[in-house]
Short mmCIF file of C-alpha atoms and ligand atoms in Angstrom, two decimals:
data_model
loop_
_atom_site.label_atom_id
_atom_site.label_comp_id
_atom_site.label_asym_id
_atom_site.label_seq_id
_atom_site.Cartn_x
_atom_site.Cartn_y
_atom_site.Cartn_z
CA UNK A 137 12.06 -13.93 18.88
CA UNK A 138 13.37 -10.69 18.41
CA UNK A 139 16.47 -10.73 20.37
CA UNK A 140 17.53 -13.72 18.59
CA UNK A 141 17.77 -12.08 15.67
CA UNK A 142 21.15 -12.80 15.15
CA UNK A 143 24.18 -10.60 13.79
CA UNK A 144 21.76 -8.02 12.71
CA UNK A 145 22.12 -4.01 13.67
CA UNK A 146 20.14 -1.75 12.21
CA UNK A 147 22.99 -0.58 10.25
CA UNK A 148 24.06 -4.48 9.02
CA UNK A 149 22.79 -3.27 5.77
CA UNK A 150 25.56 -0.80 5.45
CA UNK A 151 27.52 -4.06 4.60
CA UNK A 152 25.46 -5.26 2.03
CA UNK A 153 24.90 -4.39 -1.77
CA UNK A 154 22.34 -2.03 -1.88
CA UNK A 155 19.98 -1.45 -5.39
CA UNK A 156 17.94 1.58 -6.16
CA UNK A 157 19.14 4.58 -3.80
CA UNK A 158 19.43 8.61 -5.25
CA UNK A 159 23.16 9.56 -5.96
CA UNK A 160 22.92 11.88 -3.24
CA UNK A 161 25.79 14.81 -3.63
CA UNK A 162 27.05 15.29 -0.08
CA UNK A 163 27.06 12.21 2.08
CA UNK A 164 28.16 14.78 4.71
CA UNK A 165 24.87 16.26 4.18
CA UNK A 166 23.32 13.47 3.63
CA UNK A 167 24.54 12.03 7.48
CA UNK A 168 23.24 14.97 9.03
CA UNK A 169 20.03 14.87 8.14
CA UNK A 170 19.81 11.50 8.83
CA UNK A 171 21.26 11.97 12.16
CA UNK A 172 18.24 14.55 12.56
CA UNK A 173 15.71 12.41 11.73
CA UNK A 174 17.25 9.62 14.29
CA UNK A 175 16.45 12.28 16.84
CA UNK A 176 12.50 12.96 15.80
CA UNK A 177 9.72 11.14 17.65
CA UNK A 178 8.65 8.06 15.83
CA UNK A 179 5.52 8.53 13.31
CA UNK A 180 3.95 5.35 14.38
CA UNK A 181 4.25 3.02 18.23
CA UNK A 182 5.37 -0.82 18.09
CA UNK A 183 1.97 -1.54 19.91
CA UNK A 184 -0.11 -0.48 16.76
CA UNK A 185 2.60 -2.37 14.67
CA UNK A 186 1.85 -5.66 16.72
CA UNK A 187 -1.48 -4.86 16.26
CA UNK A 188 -1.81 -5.08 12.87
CA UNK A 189 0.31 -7.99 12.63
CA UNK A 190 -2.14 -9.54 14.61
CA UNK A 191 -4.57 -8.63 12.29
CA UNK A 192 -2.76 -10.17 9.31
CA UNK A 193 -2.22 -13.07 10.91
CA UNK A 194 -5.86 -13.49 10.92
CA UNK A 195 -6.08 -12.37 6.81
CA UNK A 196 -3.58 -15.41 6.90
CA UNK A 197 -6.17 -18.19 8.04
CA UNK A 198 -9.32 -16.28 5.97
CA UNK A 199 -10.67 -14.92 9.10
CA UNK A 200 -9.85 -11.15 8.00
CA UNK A 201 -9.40 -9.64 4.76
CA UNK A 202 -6.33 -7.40 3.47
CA UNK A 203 -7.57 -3.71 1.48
CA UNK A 204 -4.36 -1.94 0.93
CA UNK A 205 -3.93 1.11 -1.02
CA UNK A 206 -3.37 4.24 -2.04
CA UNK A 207 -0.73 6.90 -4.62
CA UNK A 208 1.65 5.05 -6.68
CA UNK A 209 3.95 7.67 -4.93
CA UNK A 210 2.73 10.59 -2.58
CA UNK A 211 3.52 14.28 -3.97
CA UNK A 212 4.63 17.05 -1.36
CA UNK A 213 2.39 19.55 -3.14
CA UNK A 214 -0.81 17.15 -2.95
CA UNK A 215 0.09 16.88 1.09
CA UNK A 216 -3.43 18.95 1.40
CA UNK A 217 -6.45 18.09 4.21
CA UNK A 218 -8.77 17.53 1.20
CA UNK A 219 -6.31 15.17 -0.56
CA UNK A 220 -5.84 13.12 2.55
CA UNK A 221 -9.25 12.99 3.20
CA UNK A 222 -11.10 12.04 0.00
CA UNK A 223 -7.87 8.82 0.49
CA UNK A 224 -9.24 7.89 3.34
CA UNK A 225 -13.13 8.18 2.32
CA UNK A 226 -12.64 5.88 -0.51
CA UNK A 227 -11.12 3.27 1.52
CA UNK A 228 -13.28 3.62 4.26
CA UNK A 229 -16.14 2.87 1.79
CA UNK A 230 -14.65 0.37 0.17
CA UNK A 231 -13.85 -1.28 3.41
CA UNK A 232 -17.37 -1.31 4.22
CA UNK A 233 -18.15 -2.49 1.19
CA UNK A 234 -16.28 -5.83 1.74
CA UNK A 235 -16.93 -6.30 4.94
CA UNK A 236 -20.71 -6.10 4.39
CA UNK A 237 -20.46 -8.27 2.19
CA UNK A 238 -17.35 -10.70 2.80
CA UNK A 239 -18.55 -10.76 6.42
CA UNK A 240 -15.12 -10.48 7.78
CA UNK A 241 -13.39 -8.08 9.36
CA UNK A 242 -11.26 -5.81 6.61
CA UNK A 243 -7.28 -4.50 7.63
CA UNK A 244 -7.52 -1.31 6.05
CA UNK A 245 -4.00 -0.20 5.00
CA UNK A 246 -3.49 2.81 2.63
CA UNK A 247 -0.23 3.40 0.75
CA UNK A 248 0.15 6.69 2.54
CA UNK A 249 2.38 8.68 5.01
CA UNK A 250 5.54 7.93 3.54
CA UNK A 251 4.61 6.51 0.21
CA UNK A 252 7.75 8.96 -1.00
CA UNK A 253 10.58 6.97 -2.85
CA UNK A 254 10.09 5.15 -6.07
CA UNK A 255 12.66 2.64 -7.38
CA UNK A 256 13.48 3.05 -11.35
CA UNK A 257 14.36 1.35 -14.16
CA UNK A 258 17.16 3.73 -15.19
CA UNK A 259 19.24 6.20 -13.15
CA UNK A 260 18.33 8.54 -15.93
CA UNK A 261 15.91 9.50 -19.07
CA UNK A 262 16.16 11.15 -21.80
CA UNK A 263 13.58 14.58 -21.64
CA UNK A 264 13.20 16.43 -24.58
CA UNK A 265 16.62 15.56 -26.05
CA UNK A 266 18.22 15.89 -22.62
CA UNK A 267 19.52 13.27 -20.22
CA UNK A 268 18.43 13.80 -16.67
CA UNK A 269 19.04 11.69 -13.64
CA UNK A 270 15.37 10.17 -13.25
CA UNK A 271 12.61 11.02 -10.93
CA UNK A 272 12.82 8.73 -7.68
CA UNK A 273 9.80 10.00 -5.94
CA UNK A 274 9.43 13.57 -3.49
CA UNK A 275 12.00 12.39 -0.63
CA UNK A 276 14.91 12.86 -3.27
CA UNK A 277 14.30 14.94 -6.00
CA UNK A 278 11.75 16.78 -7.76
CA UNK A 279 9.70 15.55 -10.73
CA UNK A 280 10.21 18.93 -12.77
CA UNK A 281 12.33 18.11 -15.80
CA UNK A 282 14.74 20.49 -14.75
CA UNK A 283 18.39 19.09 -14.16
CA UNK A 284 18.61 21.53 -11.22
CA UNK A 285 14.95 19.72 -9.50
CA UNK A 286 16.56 16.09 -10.26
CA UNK A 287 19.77 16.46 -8.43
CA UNK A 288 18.73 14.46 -4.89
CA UNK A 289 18.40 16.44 -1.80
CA UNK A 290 18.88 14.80 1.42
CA UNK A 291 16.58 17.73 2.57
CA UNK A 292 13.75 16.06 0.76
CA UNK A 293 14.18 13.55 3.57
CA UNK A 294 13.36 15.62 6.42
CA UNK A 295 10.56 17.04 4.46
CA UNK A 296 9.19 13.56 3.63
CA UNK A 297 9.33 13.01 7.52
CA UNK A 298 7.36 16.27 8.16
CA UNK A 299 5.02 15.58 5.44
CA UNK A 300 4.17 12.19 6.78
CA UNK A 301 3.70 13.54 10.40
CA UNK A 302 1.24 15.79 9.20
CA UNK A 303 -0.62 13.41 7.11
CA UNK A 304 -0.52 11.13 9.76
CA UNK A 305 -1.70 13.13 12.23
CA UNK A 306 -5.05 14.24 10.07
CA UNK A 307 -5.29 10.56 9.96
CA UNK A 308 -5.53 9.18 13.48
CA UNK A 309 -7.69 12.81 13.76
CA UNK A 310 -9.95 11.27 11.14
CA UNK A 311 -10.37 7.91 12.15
CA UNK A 312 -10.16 8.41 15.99
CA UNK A 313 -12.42 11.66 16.09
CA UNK A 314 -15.19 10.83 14.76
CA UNK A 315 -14.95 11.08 10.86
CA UNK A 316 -14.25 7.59 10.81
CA UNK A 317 -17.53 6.21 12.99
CA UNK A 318 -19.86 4.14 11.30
CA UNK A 319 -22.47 6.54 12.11
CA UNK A 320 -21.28 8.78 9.12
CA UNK A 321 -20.92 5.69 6.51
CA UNK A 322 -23.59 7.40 4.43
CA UNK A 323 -21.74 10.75 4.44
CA UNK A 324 -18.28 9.32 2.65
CA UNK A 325 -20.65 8.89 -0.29
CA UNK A 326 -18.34 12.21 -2.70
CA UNK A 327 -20.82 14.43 -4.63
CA UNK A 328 -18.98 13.54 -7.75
CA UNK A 329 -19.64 9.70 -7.03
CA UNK A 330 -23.52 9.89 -6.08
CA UNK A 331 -24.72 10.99 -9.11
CA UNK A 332 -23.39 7.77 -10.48
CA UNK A 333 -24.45 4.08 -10.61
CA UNK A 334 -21.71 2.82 -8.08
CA UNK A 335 -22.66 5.88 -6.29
CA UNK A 336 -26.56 4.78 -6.02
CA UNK A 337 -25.30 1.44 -5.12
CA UNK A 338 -22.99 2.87 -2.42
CA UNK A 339 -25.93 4.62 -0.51
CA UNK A 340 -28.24 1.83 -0.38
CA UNK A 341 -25.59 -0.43 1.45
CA UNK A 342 -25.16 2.90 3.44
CA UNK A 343 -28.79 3.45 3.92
CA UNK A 344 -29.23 -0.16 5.11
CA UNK A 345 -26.26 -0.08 7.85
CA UNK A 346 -27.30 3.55 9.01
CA UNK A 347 -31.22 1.82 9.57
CA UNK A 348 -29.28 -1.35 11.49
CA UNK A 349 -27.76 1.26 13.77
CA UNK A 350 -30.51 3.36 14.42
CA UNK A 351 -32.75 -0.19 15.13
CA UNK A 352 -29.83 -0.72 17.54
CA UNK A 353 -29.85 2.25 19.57
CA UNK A 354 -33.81 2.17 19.56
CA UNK A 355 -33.40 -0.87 21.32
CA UNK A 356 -30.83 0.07 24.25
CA UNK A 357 -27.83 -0.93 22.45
CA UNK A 358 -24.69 1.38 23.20
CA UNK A 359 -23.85 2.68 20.06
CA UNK A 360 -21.36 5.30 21.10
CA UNK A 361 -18.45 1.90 21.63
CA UNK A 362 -14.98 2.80 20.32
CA UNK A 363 -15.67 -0.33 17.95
CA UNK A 364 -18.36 1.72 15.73
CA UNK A 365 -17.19 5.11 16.75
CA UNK A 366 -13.19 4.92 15.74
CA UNK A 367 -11.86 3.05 12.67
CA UNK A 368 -8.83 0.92 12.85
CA UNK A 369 -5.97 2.18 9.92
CA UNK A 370 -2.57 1.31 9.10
CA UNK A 371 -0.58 3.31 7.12
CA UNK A 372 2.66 1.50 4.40
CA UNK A 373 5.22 2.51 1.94
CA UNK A 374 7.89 0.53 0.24
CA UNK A 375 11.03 0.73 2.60
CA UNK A 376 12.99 1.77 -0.07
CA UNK A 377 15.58 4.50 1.13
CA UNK A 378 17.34 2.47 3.78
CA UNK A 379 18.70 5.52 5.59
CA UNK A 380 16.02 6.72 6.14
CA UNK A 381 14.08 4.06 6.92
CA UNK A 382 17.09 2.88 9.64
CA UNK A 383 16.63 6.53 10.72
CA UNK A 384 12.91 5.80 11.84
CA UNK A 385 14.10 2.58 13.52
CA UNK A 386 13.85 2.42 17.29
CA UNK A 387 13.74 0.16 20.11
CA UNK A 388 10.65 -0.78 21.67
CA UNK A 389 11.12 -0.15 25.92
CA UNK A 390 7.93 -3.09 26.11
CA UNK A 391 9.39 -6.44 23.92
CA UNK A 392 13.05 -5.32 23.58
CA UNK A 393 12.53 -5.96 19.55
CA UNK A 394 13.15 -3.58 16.85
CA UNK A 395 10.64 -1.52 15.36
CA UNK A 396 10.74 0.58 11.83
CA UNK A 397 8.65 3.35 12.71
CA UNK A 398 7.96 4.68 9.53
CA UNK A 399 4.91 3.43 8.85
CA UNK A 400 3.19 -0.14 10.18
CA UNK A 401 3.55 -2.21 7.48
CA UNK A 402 6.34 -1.91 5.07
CA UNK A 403 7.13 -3.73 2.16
CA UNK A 404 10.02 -4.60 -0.56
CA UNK A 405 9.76 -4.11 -4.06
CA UNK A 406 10.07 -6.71 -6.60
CA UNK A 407 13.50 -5.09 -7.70
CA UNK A 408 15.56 -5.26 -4.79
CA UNK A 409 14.64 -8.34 -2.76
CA UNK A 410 18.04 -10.13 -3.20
CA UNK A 411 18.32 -12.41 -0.86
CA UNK A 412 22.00 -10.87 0.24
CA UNK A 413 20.73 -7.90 -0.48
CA UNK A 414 20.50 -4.47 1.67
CA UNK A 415 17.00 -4.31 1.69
CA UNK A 416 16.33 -7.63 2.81
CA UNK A 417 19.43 -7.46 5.36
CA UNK A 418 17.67 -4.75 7.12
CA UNK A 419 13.98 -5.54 6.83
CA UNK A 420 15.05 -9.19 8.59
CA UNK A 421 15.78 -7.47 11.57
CA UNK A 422 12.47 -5.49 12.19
CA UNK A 423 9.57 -6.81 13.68
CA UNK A 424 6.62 -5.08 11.33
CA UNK A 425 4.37 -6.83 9.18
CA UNK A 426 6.30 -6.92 5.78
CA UNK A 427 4.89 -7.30 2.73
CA UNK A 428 7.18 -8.71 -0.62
CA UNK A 429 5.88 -7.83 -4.29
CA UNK A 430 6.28 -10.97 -6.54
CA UNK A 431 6.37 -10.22 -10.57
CA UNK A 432 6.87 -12.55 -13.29
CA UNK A 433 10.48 -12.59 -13.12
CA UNK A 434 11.15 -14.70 -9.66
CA UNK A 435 12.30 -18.00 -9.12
CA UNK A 436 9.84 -20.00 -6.45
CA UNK A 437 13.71 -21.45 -4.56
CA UNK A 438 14.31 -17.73 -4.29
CA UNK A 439 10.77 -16.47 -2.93
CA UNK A 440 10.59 -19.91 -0.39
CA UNK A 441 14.43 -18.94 0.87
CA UNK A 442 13.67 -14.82 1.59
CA UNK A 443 10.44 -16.09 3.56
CA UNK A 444 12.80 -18.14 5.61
CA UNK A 445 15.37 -15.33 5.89
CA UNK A 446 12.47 -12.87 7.02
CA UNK A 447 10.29 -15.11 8.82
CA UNK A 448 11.95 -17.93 10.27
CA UNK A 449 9.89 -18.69 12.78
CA UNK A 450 7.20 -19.02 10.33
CA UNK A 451 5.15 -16.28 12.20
CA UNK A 452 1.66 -15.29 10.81
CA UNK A 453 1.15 -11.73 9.94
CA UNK A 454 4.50 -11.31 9.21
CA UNK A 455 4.67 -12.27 5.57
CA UNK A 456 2.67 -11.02 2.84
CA UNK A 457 3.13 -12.06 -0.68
CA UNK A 458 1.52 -9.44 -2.90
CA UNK A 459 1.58 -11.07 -6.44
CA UNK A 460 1.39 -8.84 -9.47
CA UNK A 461 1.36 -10.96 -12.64
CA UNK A 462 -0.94 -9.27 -15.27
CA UNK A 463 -3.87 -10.62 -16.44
CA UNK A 464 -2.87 -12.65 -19.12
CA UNK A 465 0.49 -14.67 -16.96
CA UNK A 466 -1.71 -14.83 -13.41
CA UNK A 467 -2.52 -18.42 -14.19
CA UNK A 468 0.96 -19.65 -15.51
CA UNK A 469 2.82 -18.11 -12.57
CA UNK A 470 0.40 -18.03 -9.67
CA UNK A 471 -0.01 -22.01 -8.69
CA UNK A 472 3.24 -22.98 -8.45
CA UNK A 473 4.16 -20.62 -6.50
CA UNK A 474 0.64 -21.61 -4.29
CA UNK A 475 2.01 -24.95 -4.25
CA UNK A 476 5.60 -24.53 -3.40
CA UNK A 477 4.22 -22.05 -0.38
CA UNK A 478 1.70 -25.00 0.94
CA UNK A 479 3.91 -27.88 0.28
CA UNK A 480 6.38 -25.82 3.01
CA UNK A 481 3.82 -24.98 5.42
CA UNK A 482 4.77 -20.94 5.28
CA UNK A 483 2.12 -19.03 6.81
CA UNK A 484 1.57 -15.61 4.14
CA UNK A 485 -1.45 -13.45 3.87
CA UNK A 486 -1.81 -13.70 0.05
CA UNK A 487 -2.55 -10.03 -1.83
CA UNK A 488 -3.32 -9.14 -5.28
CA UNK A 489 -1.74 -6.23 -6.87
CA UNK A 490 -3.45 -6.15 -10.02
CA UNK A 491 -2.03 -3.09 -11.27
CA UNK A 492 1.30 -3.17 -11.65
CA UNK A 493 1.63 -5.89 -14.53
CA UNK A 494 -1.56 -4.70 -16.14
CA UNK A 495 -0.09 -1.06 -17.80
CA UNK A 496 0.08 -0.10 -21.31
CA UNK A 497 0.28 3.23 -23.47
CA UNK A 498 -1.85 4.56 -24.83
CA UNK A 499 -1.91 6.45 -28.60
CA UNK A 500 -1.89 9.82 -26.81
CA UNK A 501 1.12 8.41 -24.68
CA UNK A 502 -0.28 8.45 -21.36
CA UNK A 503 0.11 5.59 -19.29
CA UNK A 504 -3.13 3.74 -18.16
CA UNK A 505 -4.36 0.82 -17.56
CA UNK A 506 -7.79 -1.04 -18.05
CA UNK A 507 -10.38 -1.79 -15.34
CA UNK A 508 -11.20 -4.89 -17.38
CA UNK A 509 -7.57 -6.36 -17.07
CA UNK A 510 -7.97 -5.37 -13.18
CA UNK A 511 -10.59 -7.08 -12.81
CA UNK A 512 -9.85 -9.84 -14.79
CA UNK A 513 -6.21 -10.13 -12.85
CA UNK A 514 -8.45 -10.48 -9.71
CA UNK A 515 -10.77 -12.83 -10.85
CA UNK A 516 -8.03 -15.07 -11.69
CA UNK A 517 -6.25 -14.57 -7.97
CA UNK A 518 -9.68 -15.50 -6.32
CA UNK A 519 -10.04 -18.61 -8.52
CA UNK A 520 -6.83 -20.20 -8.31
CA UNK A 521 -6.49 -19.96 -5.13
CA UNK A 522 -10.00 -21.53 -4.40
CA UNK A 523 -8.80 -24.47 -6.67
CA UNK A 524 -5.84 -25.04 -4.42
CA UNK A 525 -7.54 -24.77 -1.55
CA UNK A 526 -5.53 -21.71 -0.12
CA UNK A 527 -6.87 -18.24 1.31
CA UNK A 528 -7.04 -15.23 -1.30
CA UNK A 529 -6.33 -12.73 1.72
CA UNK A 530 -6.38 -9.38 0.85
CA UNK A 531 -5.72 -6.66 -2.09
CA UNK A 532 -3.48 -4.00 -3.35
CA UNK A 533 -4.54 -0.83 -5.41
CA UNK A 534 -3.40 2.39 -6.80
CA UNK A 535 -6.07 4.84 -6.28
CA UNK A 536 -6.93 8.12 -5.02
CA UNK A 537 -10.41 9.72 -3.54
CA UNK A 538 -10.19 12.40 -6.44
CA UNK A 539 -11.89 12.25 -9.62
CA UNK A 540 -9.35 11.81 -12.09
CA UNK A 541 -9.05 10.12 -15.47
CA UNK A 542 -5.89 8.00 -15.38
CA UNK A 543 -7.47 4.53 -15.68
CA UNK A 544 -10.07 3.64 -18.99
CA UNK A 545 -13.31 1.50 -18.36
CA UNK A 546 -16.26 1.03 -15.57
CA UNK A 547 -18.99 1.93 -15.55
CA UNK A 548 -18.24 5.32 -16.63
CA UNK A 549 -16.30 3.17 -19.69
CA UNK A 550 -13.62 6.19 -19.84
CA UNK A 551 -12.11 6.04 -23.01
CA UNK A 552 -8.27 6.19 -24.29
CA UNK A 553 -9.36 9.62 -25.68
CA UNK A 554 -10.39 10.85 -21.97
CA UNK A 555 -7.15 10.34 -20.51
CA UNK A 556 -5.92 13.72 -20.89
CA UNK A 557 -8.95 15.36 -19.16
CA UNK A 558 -7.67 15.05 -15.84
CA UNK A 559 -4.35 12.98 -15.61
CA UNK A 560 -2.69 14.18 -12.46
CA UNK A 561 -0.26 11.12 -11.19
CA UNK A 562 3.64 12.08 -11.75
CA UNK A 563 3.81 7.97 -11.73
CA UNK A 564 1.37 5.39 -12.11
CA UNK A 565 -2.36 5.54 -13.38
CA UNK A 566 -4.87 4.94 -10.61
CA UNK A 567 -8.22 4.22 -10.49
CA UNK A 568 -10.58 6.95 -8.97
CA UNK A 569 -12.90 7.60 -6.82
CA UNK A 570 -15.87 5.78 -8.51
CA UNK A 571 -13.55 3.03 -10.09
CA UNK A 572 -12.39 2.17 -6.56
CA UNK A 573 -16.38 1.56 -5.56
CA UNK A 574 -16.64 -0.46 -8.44
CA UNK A 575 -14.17 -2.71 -8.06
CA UNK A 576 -14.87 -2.78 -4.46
CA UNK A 577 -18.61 -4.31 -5.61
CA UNK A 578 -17.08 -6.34 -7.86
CA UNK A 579 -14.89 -7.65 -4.93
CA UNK A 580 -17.35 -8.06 -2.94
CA UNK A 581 -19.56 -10.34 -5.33
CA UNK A 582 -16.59 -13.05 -4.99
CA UNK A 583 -16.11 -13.22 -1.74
CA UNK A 584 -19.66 -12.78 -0.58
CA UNK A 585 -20.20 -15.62 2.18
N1 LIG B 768 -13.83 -0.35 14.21
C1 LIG B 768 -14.15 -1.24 13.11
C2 LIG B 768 -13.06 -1.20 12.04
O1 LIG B 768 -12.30 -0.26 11.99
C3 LIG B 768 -15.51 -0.90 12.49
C4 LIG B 768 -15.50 0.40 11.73
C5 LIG B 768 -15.64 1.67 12.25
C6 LIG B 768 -15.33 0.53 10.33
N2 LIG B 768 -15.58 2.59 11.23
C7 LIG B 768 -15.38 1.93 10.06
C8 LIG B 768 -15.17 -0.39 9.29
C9 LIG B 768 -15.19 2.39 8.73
C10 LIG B 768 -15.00 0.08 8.00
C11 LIG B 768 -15.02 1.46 7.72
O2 LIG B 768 -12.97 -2.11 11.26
MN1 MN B 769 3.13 2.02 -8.93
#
C-alpha cells in the first residue's frame, strides 16, 4: 500500500545518482521556480490516475487494449488549438478503429501535456563547427542553434507547466464537451485524409457506427449517456526532470498515497532506469501507472528486479513494459524477456514502441523511419507473444494529426526524396495523419476477434 512505501520522500531522489538533467546555471533560480510550481494547482486529480490504472490493469489480462501516443517531444510554439486538436482527432479515430474491430475497450493515452524534456546522448553537439550544449527538449532550453537559446532556463519550467495547463484544459474541453462524442466519429475524418484510401476506409467504419447510433435512438435507446457523449483520455510524458516532476507531486486527502500530478501515466526512459538510480528512487514512491521503455541493451535480472522495486505488490496497471527492439532484433530479444516475466508471475500490460529502434538517415540527412519496419516491428510483437501465450496489450507511437512528411511508405509510399517537403519535428520522425489510420487498420486486422 502506499503508506508502506518505505523510506521514500518525494525528495529521496535528491540522494541518489541522477542521469540526464540540463546544467541549469543558477540552482538559486532554479529552487525558486520550483518552489513556484510546488504552489500551482495540480494539472491532473489522483482519482483519474486510479482510474486509468484500473484501466491498465484490464490491458494487463487482454480485456482492454493500450493506444498511446503522440510528439517525440512537444514544442512551446506548436502549443496552438489546431495542433492540439488534429492530436487528439487522430487518436480518437484510431481508437475507434481498434475498438471496432479488436472489440475491446481502447485506453487512449497521448504523449501530450508535458511531453517537454528529452534525454540525450551527449551533453553537447557539434553545429556548424561549433560545440553547443545539446537540445533537451522546450522545458530547458531552446532548439535554436544559438549558444545563447541552449543555455537551460529554469523559466522554461514554469512555462512547460503553463503550456501543459492550457493544453490540458482544451483537452478535457474536447473530450468532455462534446467534440469527443461518438456522435461526431464521422467528423474527425481531416480533409487532407479523406481524399485518400485510409481516408475512404475511415468513413465507412464511420458511416456504419453513425447508422448503429441513429438505429439506436430510433428505437428509444438514450443516446445522450456520458459513455457515448464524453471520451475517456489520459495524458503521459517521460518523468524525466525530477524537480519538476517532485514539484507536481502531491498528496492525495482520499488514500493518503502519493500522486505525481503531472500527467496520469508517466514513464522512464530506457537510459536512466538504474535500479539505484534517481529516477527510479522517485517514481517507486508514486502511485501512477508507470510505464518502463526496454531497448536492446537490458539485462532480463535487471528488468525482473526494477519491477519488484516499483511494483512490489505485483499490482496490475501499474507496470507497463513498452519494448522497442527494431524490426530486425524483436524476435532475439522479445521471448526471453516474455518468459522470464511469466515464469515470475509479474502482472505488466505489454506495449510496442515500434519506433524508436526502427530510425535511419536518410541520403538527404533527415531522420526517418519506414512504415514497413513499423509494421513489421508490430507484427513480430503480436506473434510472439501469441506463441507464448501472453497478452500483446497495447501500443506506442510517434505521431501527430498534421500532414507532414517525416516518415517514408503507406499507402501514400512517401519516398526518401519527399522528406524535405514538410519535415517539421525538432526530434524524432512521426508518422502523420494518414500513416496513423493506416497502421491503425493494419492493427486492427491482427487483433480482430
Ligand atoms: N466513452 C467511451 C471511451 O472513451 C466511448 C467513446 C466515446 C469513444 N467517444 C469515443 C471511444 C471516441 C473512442 C473514441 O472509450
Ligand atoms: Mn522519440
Amino acid at each position: 500500500m502506499s503508506n508502506s512505501t518505505t523510506n521514500w520522500k518525494k525528495t529521496s531522489w535528491r540522494d541518489h545518482p541522477v542521469l540526464q538533467q540540463p546544467k541549469w546555471p543558477d540552482e538559486t533560480q532554479l529552487s525558486a521556480v520550483l518552489e513556484s510550481i510546488g504552489q500551482l494547482p495540480p494539472l491532473v486529480f489522483a482519482g483519474e490516475i486510479r482510474d486509468l490504472k484500473a484501466s491498465l490493469a484490464q490491458a494487463v489480462h487482454g480485456e482492454a487494449f493500450l493506444l498511446q501516443g503522440g510528439d517525440c517531444s512537444e514544442e512551446f510554439s506548436r502549443c496552438t488549438a489546431p495542433n492540439i486538436r488534429d492530436t487528439l482527432k487522430v487518436l480518437l479515430q484510431m481508437a475507434v478503429i481498434l475498438t471496432y474491430a479488436g472489440g475491446k475497450p481502447v485506453v487512449k493515452v497521448g504523449r501530450i501535456a508535458g511531453q517537454y524534456a528529452k534525454p540525450r546522448s551527449s551533453d553537447t553537439e557539434m553545429v556548424n563547427g561549433v560545440e553547443l550544449p545539446s537540445y533537451r527538449g522546450d522545458m530547458a532550453n531552446s532548439v535554436e542553434p544559438e549558444l545563447e537559446a541552449r543555455i537551460p532556463n529554469p523559466d522554461r519550467l514554469l512555462q512547460g507547466y503553463n503550456m501543459s495547463a492550457a493544453t490540458l484544459n482544451l483537452l478535457r474541453a474536447f473530450t468532455k464537451g462534446g467534440f469527443g462524442a461518438l456522435h461526431r466519429v464521422q467528423a474527425w475524418n481531416q480533409e487532407f485524409v479523406k481524399q485518400s484510401p485510409m481516408g475512404r476506409s475511415y468513413e465507412r467504419l464511420a458511416r456504419q457506427i453513425s447508422q448503429a447510433l441513429d438505429f439506436m435512438q430510433t428505437i428509444g435507446i438514450d443516446v445522450e449517456s456520458p459513455q457515448l457523449k464524453q471520451a475517456q483520455f489520459f495524458t503521459s510524458h517521460e518523468a524525466l526532470f525530477l524537480g519538476y516532476e517532485e514539484a507536481l507531486t502531491r498528496e492525495d486527502s482520499l488514500d493518503g498515497g502519493w500522486y505525481d500530478c503531472s500527467g496520469h501515466m508517466l514513464w522512464i526512459g530506457d537510459r536512466t532506469r538504474q535500479i539505484d538510480g534517481a529516477h527510479i528512487e522517485f517514481l517507486r514512491g508514486v502511485l501512477n501507472p508507470l510505464g518502463m521503455k526496454v531497448g536492446p541493451k537490458h539485462e532480463i535480472d535487471d528488468i525482473l528486479a526494477i519491477i519488484e522495486r516499483l511494483n512490489p505488490e505485483n499490482e496490475a496497471g501499474r507496470m507497463t513494459l513498452i519494448a522497442r527492439f527494431g524490426a530486425r532484433d524483436i524476435e532475439k530479444y522479445l521471448p526471453p524477456l516474455i518468459r522470464a516475466v511469466k515464469r515470475e508471475g509479474l502482472n505488466v500490460v505489454w506495449s510496442c514502441d515500434p519506433m524508436h529502434a526502427n530510425i535511419r538517415k536518410a541520403e538527404s540527412g533527415h531522420k526517418t523511419r519506414s512504415f514497413d519496419d513499423i509494421l513489421s516491428e508490430l507484427h513480430c510483437f503480436f506473434e510472439l507473444h501469441w506463441a507464448e501465450g501472453t497478452v500483446p496489450g497495447g501500443v506506442h507511437f510517434e505521431l501527430t494529426g498534421d500532414n507532414v512528411t517525416e516518415c517514408t511508405g503507406g499507402a501514400r509510399q512517401l519516398a526518401d526524396d519527399q522528406l524535405g517537403l514538410n519535415y517539421l519535428t525538432t526530434c524524432d520522425p512521426r508518422l502523420n495523419a494518414e500513416q496513423s489510420l493506416e497502421m491503425a487498420f493494419r492493427i486492427a486486422e491482427m487483433i480482430r476477434s
